Coordinates of C-alpha atoms in Angstrom, one line a residue:
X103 CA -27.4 7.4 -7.6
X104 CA -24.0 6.9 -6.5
X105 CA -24.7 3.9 -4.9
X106 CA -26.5 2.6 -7.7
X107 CA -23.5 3.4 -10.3
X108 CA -20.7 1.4 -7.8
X109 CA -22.8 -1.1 -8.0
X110 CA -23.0 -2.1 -11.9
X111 CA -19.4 -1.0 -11.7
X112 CA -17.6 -3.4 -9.2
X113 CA -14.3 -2.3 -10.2
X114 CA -14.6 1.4 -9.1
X115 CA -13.0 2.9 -6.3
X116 CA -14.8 5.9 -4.3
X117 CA -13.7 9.1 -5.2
X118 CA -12.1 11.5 -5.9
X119 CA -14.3 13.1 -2.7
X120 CA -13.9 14.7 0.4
X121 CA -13.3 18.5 1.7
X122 CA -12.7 21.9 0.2
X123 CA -12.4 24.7 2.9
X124 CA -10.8 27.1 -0.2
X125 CA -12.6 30.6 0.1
X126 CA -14.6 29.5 -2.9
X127 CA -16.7 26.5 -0.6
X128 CA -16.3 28.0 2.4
X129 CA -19.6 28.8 3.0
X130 CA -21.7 25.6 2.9
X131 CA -18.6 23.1 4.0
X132 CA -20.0 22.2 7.8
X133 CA -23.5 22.2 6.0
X134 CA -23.0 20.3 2.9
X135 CA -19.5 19.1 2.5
X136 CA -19.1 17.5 5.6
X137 CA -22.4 15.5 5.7
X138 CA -21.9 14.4 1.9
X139 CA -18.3 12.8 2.5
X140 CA -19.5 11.2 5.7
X141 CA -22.0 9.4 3.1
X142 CA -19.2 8.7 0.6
X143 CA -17.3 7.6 3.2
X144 CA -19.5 4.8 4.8
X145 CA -21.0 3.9 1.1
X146 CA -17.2 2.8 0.5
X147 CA -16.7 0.9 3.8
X148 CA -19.8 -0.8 2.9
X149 CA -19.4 -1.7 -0.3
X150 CA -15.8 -2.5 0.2
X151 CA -14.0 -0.3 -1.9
X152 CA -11.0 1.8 -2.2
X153 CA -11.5 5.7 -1.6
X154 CA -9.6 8.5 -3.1
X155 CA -10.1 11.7 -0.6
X156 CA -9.3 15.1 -1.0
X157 CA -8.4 17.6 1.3
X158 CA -8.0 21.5 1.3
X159 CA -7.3 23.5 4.0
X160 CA -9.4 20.5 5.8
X161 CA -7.0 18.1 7.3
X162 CA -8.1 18.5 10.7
X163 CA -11.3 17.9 10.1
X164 CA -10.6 14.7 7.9
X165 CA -8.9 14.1 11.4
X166 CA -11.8 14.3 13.2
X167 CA -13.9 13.0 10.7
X168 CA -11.8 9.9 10.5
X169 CA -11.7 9.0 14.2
X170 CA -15.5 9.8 14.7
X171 CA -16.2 6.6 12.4
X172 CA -13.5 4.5 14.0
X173 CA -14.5 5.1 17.3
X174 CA -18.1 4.8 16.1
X175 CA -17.5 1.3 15.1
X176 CA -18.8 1.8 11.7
X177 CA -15.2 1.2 10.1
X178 CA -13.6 2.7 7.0
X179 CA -12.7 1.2 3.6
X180 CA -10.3 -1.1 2.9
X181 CA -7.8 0.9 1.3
X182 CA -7.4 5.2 1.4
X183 CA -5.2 7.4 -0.6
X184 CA -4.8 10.7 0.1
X185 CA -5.3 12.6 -3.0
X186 CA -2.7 15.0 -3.9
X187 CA -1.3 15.2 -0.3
X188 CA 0.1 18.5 1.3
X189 CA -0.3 18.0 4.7
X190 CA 2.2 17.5 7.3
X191 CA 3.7 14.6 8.0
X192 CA 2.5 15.3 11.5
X193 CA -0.9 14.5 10.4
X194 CA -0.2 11.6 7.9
X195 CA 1.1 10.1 10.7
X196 CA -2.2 10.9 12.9
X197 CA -4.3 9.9 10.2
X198 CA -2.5 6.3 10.2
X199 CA -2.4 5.9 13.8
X200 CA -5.9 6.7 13.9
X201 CA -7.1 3.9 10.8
X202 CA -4.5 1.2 11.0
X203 CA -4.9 0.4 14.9
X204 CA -2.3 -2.0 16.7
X205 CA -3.0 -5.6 16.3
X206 CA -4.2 -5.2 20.2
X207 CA -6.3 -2.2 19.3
X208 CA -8.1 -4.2 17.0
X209 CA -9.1 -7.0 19.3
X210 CA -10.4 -4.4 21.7
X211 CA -12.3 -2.7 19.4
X212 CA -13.7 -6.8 18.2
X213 CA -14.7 -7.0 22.1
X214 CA -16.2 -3.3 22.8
X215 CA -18.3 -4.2 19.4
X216 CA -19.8 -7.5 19.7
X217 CA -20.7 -6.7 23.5
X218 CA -22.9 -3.2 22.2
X219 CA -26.3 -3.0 22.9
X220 CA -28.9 -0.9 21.4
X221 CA -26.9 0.9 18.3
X222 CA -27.5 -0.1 14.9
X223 CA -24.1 -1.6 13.9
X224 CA -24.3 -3.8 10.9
X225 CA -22.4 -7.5 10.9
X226 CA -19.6 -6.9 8.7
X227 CA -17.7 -10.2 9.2
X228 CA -15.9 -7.9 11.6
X229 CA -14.2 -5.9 8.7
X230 CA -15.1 -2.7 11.1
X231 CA -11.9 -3.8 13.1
X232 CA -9.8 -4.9 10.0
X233 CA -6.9 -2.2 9.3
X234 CA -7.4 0.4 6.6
X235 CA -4.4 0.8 4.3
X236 CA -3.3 4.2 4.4
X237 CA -1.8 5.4 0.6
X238 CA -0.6 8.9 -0.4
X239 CA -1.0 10.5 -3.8
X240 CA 1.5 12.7 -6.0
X241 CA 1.8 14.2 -8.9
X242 CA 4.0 16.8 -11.0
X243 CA 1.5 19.5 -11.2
X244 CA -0.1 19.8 -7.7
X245 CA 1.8 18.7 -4.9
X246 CA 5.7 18.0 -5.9
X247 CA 6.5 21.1 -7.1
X248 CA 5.7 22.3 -3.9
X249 CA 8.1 24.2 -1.7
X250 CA 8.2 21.2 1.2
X251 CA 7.2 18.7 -1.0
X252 CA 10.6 16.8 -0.9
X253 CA 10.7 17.1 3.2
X254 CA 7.4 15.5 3.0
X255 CA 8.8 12.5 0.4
X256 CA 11.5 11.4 2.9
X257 CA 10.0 11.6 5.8
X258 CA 7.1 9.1 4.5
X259 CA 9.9 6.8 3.0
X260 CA 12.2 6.9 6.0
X261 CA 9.7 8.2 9.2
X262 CA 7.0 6.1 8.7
X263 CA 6.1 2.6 9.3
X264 CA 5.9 0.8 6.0
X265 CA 6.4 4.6 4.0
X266 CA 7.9 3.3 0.5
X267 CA 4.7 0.7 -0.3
X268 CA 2.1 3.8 0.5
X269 CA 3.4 6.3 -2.4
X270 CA 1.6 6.4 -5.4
X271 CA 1.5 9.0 -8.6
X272 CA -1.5 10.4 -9.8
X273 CA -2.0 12.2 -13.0
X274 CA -4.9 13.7 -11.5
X275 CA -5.4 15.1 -15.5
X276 CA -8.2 13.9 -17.8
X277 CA -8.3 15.6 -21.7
X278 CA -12.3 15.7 -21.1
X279 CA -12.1 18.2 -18.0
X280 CA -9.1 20.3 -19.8
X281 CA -10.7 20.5 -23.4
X282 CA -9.0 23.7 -25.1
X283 CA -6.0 23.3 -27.9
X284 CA -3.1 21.2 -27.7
X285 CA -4.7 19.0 -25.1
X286 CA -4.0 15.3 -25.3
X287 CA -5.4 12.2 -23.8
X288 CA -1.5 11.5 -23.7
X289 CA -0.7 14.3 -21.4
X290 CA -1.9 12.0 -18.5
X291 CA 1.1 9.6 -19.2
X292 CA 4.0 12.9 -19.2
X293 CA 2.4 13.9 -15.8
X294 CA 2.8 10.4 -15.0
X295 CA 6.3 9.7 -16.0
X296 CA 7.2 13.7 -14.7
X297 CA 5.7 12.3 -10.8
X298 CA 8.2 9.2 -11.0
X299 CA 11.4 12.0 -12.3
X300 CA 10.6 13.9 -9.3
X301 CA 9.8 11.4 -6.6
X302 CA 13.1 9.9 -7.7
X303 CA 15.0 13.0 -7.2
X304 CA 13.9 13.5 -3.8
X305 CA 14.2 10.2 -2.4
X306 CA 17.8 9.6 -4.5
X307 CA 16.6 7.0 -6.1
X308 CA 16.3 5.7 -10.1
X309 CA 13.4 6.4 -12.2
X310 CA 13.1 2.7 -12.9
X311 CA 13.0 1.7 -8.9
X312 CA 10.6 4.8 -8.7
X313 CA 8.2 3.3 -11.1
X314 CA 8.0 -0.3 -10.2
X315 CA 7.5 0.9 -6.4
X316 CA 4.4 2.8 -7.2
X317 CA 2.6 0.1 -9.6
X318 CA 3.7 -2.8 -7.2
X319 CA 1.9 -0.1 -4.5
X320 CA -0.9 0.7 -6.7
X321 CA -2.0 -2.9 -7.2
X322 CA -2.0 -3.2 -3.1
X323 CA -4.4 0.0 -3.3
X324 CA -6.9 -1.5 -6.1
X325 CA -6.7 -4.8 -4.4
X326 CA -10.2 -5.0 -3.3
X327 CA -12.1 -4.3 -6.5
X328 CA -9.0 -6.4 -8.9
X329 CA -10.0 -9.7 -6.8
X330 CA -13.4 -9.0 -8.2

């Protein structure tokens, strides 16, 4: 169904999706979880869209999970933001090294591909050794307020290759989903504005800089399905 609603929708990223290991999913995350992001997952590498993943508790598994499909030569989408980010930087950095290989990585994995034998690995036009665009998500109400939240700001923007084009805000709000008194479609614009205050706190810069970094970075994330 999923498949079928990306399709008549060529604009749409993948997602949000991904893992949960809070007490409440616990149970059926190896048996359920696991298996049905692997599907989202491969349905946006093959369809060539962004993805938006989420993950609690769950980052070493989206580790693994992440490497598994590299290695596998099945490749990933073009473009990935981690939704609501709270990890380390640690493993945003492992999650980068692992999907945006070296330019001599990449011919390898061209080589080790085109000389396999016997697995079923679809002709992509090679996109399975293109880079993947690592992006990372905030927002005012679920990871910036957080204790280490502005640690984890500056070290993207100054520790990581490329760090200040792979911030973006989210609002991650939507009135239908938070239907009780008061609420307003226009609430997702004050989260909005409230991520750009705080990111430009923490990295010491304006408001105004703030915002035309994340929309200039956010048309680089939704570049795939705004050439359509």
């Amino acid at each position: 169904m999923l498949r079928c609603f990306l399709e008549d929708a060529p604009w749409a990223i993948v997602g949000e999706c991904g893992l949960d290991r809070n007490s409440l999913f616990r149970s059926f995350f190896d048996c359920h979880q696991v298996p049905v992001f692997i599907q989202h997952l491969r349905l946006a590498t093959e369809l060539h869209r962004p993805i938006s993943i989420h993950s609690v508790k769950a980052d070493g598994m989206l580790v693994d999970t992440l490497k598994r499909e590299v290695e596998s030569g099945r490749g990933l989408p073009p473009t990935l933001c981690l939704h609501s980010f709270s990890g380390s930087l640690e493993t945003l950095k492992r999650i980068i090294a692992i999907v945006e290989p070296a330019p001599s990585r990449r011919g390898e994995r061209r080589e080790a591909n085109r000389a396999e034998k016997g697995r079923d690995i679809v002709e992509r036009n090679e996109f399975d050794v293109q880079s993947c665009r690592v992006f990372v998500g905030f927002n005012a109400w679920t990871n910036l307020f957080k204790k280490k939240a502005s640690h984890l700001v500056q070290g993207i923007a100054t520790d990581i290759i490329l760090g200040e084009s792979r911030l973006l805000v989210e609002s991650d709000w939507n009135p239908v989903d938070f239907d009780f008194s008061g609420s307003d479609k226009r609430d997702a614009d004050k989260i909005l504005l409230h991520s750009v205050i705080d990111l430009a706190s923490m990295l010491g810069w304006s408001p105004t800089k703030v915002a035309q970094t994340v929309a200039a970075n956010t048309l680089l994330f939704l570049d795939p399905v705004i050439k359509l």
